[in-house]
Amino acid sequence: MDVGQYRHVLAIRDTRNALALGLLIRIPMFAGTVLLTLHVVTALGRSYGAAGLVSAAATVAIAISGPWRGRLLDRLGLRRTVAPSLLIQLVCWSIAPWVGYAPLMALAALAGLFVVPTFSILRQVIIRSVPEHQRRTALSLDSAATELSFMAGPALGVWLATTWDTGWALFTVEMAAVLAGCVLWVANPAIKGAPDTTDAADRTDTADATDASGAAAASPGVAPGTSPEPVPGAWRGFITVRVAAVYLAAACTTLVLSGTDVSIVAALRSFEATAAIGWILALWGAGSLVGGLVYGAWHRSFSVFWLLGGLAATTAPVALAVGVPSFAVLVTLSGFLCAPTITATVEQLSRVVPERFRGEMMGWHGSAMTAGSAVGAPLAGFAIDHGGWRWGFLVVSALGVLVAGAGMLGGARGRAAGAAAAASTSAQASPPVADSEPGVPAARVEH
């Protein structure tokens, strides 16, 4: 484990700026999520179920918008994609806090459909700004920053709701989110191309050297070594079986996490310790934060399916808790692989998807995670209703282990098939040793 990797990553200006922008944007975003629920329940006098429907409408809209907004990022760039979103967010959230239930749901859904794709943008900036061997470290820092935002945002939202009228509190945090989006628009960080750490002259020299060696020069907006063309046989130009498997892992990760979230609340209510929900969730987030930082400093990456299996396997023992102290310890341990698993999904996608599709890639990634969350919470709730809070943890854990096991098995078979095909091709294509150039092994003739 090399903690010094973080010093090298933070020395890159674009990475530092992206992490700071992430905190600026995500804290009001998470605060707005909890404030929307509290506003429906308190100011509008509706049930928590009704509040959940508003959140669900916004969530579905965000899931639908992900690939579409990502595709716009690929085609139009940051400013032309973000500017219309900012205008629609400004209009929607200037009206939404002051209207009734049905108009609020419609405005929340419209705002979700045109949400600023901040996660996609900032992760693209981070991926672009660091050398490939530091990508995992940089993405782990982004996951850690997201955990901090998740811990601070809801607390800020609850404090504002108890201090102000919920309408004004909702208006304030959503306008803060719009202002943060404006900062992103003004900063306009590059999301494509070579890292800023390499100047234009160096990039020109590299391209010239590539041309001289007979390789194709990188197209404008496409990083050196990245294919500018769609992947043959891939859906939408980049979604292969391998990519789809990573999306499945991302969806299953948030299924486990959202199911755990619901199960934590149910367990603490069973222990008659409802007041502990806040700090228990904070411990869970802290475990994820530590795990993400450790993974970023680790000397190697791991398969996303191994990490998903570990996440699911460490979630099941929470069902063995017999009181709040043991529950707190087990929940903290179960959070350790949350951030590493999510980081691994982004890292592995960034390595197999051509850069020209990276915006849409991140959009589908966000939609997969949203879909997993949408399934995990009701699945755990159903299990809790029929078997008690322990079954909430066990059901999502079992499903996570099954998906992880299938992914590991499929990956092993794919590697074996690929190795056999490569060996067969090499045996057919390589000339005998006697026919190779004098003094050059036959295995090197192809290169």
Short mmCIF file of C-alpha atoms in Angstrom, two decimals, residues 2 13 80 89 91 96 101 109-110 140 143 195 211 230 232 248 295 334 364 385 416:
data_model
loop_
_atom_site.label_atom_id
_atom_site.label_comp_id
_atom_site.label_asym_id
_atom_site.label_seq_id
_atom_site.Cartn_x
_atom_site.Cartn_y
_atom_site.Cartn_z
CA ASP A 2 1.43 3.36 -1.08
CA ARG A 13 -4.42 20.93 -10.47
CA ARG A 80 -23.65 23.37 -24.32
CA GLN A 89 -33.21 23.77 -12.74
CA VAL A 91 -37.10 27.66 -13.19
CA ALA A 96 -41.55 23.88 -6.78
CA TYR A 101 -48.32 18.05 -4.28
CA ALA A 109 -39.50 14.92 -12.40
CA LEU A 110 -38.76 17.64 -14.98
CA SER A 140 -10.97 6.52 -4.81
CA SER A 143 -15.52 8.25 -3.81
CA PRO A 195 -4.01 15.15 -19.41
CA ASP A 211 2.69 8.54 -37.12
CA PRO A 230 -17.14 2.03 -32.26
CA PRO A 232 -17.23 -4.03 -33.58
CA LEU A 248 -24.78 -5.43 -13.76
CA TYR A 295 -8.22 0.74 -1.93
CA SER A 334 -19.86 -3.92 6.14
CA TRP A 364 -25.46 4.28 -18.31
CA ASP A 385 -42.13 -7.36 6.35
CA ALA A 416 -9.82 -19.34 -20.71
#
